Amino acid sequence: MVFLFGNNFPEWTLVKRALQSFYGVGPKVSEGLMARFHIHKRQRIGALGDGQINGLAADLTGMTIDNDLKRQVVGNIKRLRDMGSYRGKRHAMNLPVRGQNTRTQIKTAKKLNRIDRRG
């Protein structure tokens, strides 16, 4: 097991998959981190050296990811609702926020706005 940024990963896990398991780290960010530390895209996390793991952990601590990012998103939505803006009202009513058709796409918006992003 390899310990990276508060999580344990099995040694056979791909580095890209392990990095993308963090909230806020997608394909582009993980590819950038892997290129920065000269890690092949099919590399397993168990084959990394201590220097590479420590470097990845140091870079991840400098980013806004996981709980910090979730808290920031919830805070932004709460700010919109408290301000009384159109977007905040749409979030409060579980309706599409960015101008989508309400006839066909309201089910998706109600599903997405229901989760704890609402604040």
CSV table of C-alpha atoms in Angstrom, one decimal:
chain,number,residue,atom,x,y,z
A,1,MET,CA,0.0,0.0,0.0
A,2,VAL,CA,1.2,3.4,-0.9
A,3,PHE,CA,0.2,6.4,1.2
A,4,LEU,CA,-0.5,9.5,-0.9
A,5,PHE,CA,-2.2,12.7,0.4
A,6,GLY,CA,-4.2,11.0,3.1
A,7,ASN,CA,-5.2,8.0,1.1
A,8,ASN,CA,-3.8,4.4,0.8
A,9,PHE,CA,-3.6,3.0,-2.7
A,10,PRO,CA,-2.8,-0.6,-3.6
A,11,GLU,CA,0.6,-0.9,-5.4
A,12,TRP,CA,-1.0,-2.1,-8.6
A,13,THR,CA,-3.1,1.1,-9.1
A,14,LEU,CA,-2.2,3.3,-12.0
A,15,VAL,CA,-0.7,6.6,-11.0
A,16,LYS,CA,-3.2,8.5,-13.3
A,17,ARG,CA,-6.1,6.7,-11.8
A,18,ALA,CA,-4.9,7.3,-8.2
A,19,LEU,CA,-4.4,11.1,-9.0
A,20,GLN,CA,-7.8,11.3,-10.6
A,21,SER,CA,-9.5,9.8,-7.5
A,22,PHE,CA,-9.0,13.1,-5.7
A,23,TYR,CA,-11.9,15.6,-6.1
A,24,GLY,CA,-10.7,18.4,-8.3
A,25,VAL,CA,-7.9,16.5,-10.2
A,26,GLY,CA,-9.0,15.6,-13.7
A,27,PRO,CA,-7.2,14.1,-16.7
A,28,LYS,CA,-5.3,17.3,-17.6
A,29,VAL,CA,-4.0,18.0,-14.1
A,30,SER,CA,-3.0,14.4,-13.6
A,31,GLU,CA,-1.2,14.4,-17.0
A,32,GLY,CA,0.6,17.6,-16.1
A,33,LEU,CA,1.7,16.2,-12.7
A,34,MET,CA,2.9,13.0,-14.3
A,35,ALA,CA,4.9,14.9,-17.0
A,36,ARG,CA,6.4,17.1,-14.3
A,37,PHE,CA,7.8,14.1,-12.4
A,38,HIS,CA,8.7,12.1,-15.6
A,39,ILE,CA,6.1,9.4,-14.9
A,40,HIS,CA,4.9,7.2,-17.7
A,41,LYS,CA,1.2,7.1,-18.3
A,42,ARG,CA,1.0,3.3,-17.7
A,43,GLN,CA,3.1,3.4,-14.5
A,44,ARG,CA,1.9,1.7,-11.4
A,45,ILE,CA,2.0,3.6,-8.1
A,46,GLY,CA,4.0,0.9,-6.4
A,47,ALA,CA,6.9,1.4,-8.9
A,48,LEU,CA,7.4,5.1,-8.0
A,49,GLY,CA,10.4,6.2,-6.0
A,50,ASP,CA,10.2,8.0,-2.7
A,51,GLY,CA,11.2,11.3,-4.3
A,52,GLN,CA,8.4,11.1,-6.8
A,53,ILE,CA,5.8,10.2,-4.2
A,54,ASN,CA,7.0,13.1,-2.0
A,55,GLY,CA,7.0,15.5,-4.9
A,56,LEU,CA,3.4,14.5,-5.9
A,57,ALA,CA,2.3,14.9,-2.3
A,58,ALA,CA,3.9,18.3,-2.1
A,59,ASP,CA,2.2,19.4,-5.3
A,60,LEU,CA,-1.1,18.1,-4.2
A,61,THR,CA,-0.9,20.0,-0.9
A,62,GLY,CA,-0.4,23.2,-2.8
A,63,MET,CA,-3.6,22.7,-4.8
A,64,THR,CA,-7.2,23.4,-3.8
A,65,ILE,CA,-8.6,19.8,-3.9
A,66,ASP,CA,-10.9,17.5,-2.0
A,67,ASN,CA,-12.7,19.0,1.0
A,68,ASP,CA,-11.2,22.5,0.5
A,69,LEU,CA,-12.6,22.6,-3.1
A,70,LYS,CA,-16.0,21.2,-2.0
A,71,ARG,CA,-16.2,23.8,0.7
A,72,GLN,CA,-15.3,26.5,-1.8
A,73,VAL,CA,-18.0,25.4,-4.3
A,74,VAL,CA,-20.7,25.2,-1.5
A,75,GLY,CA,-19.6,28.7,-0.3
A,76,ASN,CA,-19.9,30.1,-3.8
A,77,ILE,CA,-23.4,28.7,-4.2
A,78,LYS,CA,-24.4,30.0,-0.8
A,79,ARG,CA,-23.0,33.4,-1.6
A,80,LEU,CA,-25.2,33.5,-4.8
A,81,ARG,CA,-28.3,32.5,-2.8
A,82,ASP,CA,-27.7,35.0,-0.1
A,83,MET,CA,-27.1,37.8,-2.6
A,84,GLY,CA,-30.4,37.0,-4.2
A,85,SER,CA,-29.1,36.7,-7.7
A,86,TYR,CA,-30.9,34.9,-10.5
A,87,ARG,CA,-28.4,32.1,-10.4
A,88,GLY,CA,-28.8,31.7,-6.7
A,89,LYS,CA,-32.6,31.6,-7.0
A,90,ARG,CA,-32.3,28.9,-9.7
A,91,HIS,CA,-30.0,26.9,-7.4
A,92,ALA,CA,-32.5,27.2,-4.6
A,93,MET,CA,-35.4,26.0,-6.8
A,94,ASN,CA,-33.3,23.1,-8.2
A,95,LEU,CA,-33.7,24.4,-11.7
A,96,PRO,CA,-31.1,24.7,-14.5
A,97,VAL,CA,-28.8,27.6,-13.8
A,98,ARG,CA,-27.1,28.3,-17.1
A,99,GLY,CA,-30.0,29.0,-19.4
A,100,GLN,CA,-30.8,25.4,-20.5
A,101,ASN,CA,-34.2,24.4,-21.7
A,102,THR,CA,-36.4,23.6,-18.8
A,103,ARG,CA,-38.7,21.3,-20.7
A,104,THR,CA,-36.2,18.7,-21.6
A,105,GLN,CA,-33.2,19.1,-19.3
A,106,ILE,CA,-34.9,19.9,-16.0
A,107,LYS,CA,-34.5,16.3,-14.7
A,108,THR,CA,-30.7,16.5,-14.9
A,109,ALA,CA,-30.6,19.9,-13.2
A,110,LYS,CA,-32.9,18.8,-10.4
A,111,LYS,CA,-30.7,15.7,-9.9
A,112,LEU,CA,-27.4,17.8,-9.9
A,113,ASN,CA,-28.7,20.7,-7.8
A,114,ARG,CA,-30.1,18.4,-5.2
A,115,ILE,CA,-26.7,17.2,-3.9
A,116,ASP,CA,-24.9,19.1,-1.2
A,117,ARG,CA,-23.5,21.7,-3.6
A,118,ARG,CA,-26.5,23.8,-2.6
A,119,GLY,CA,-25.0,25.2,0.6
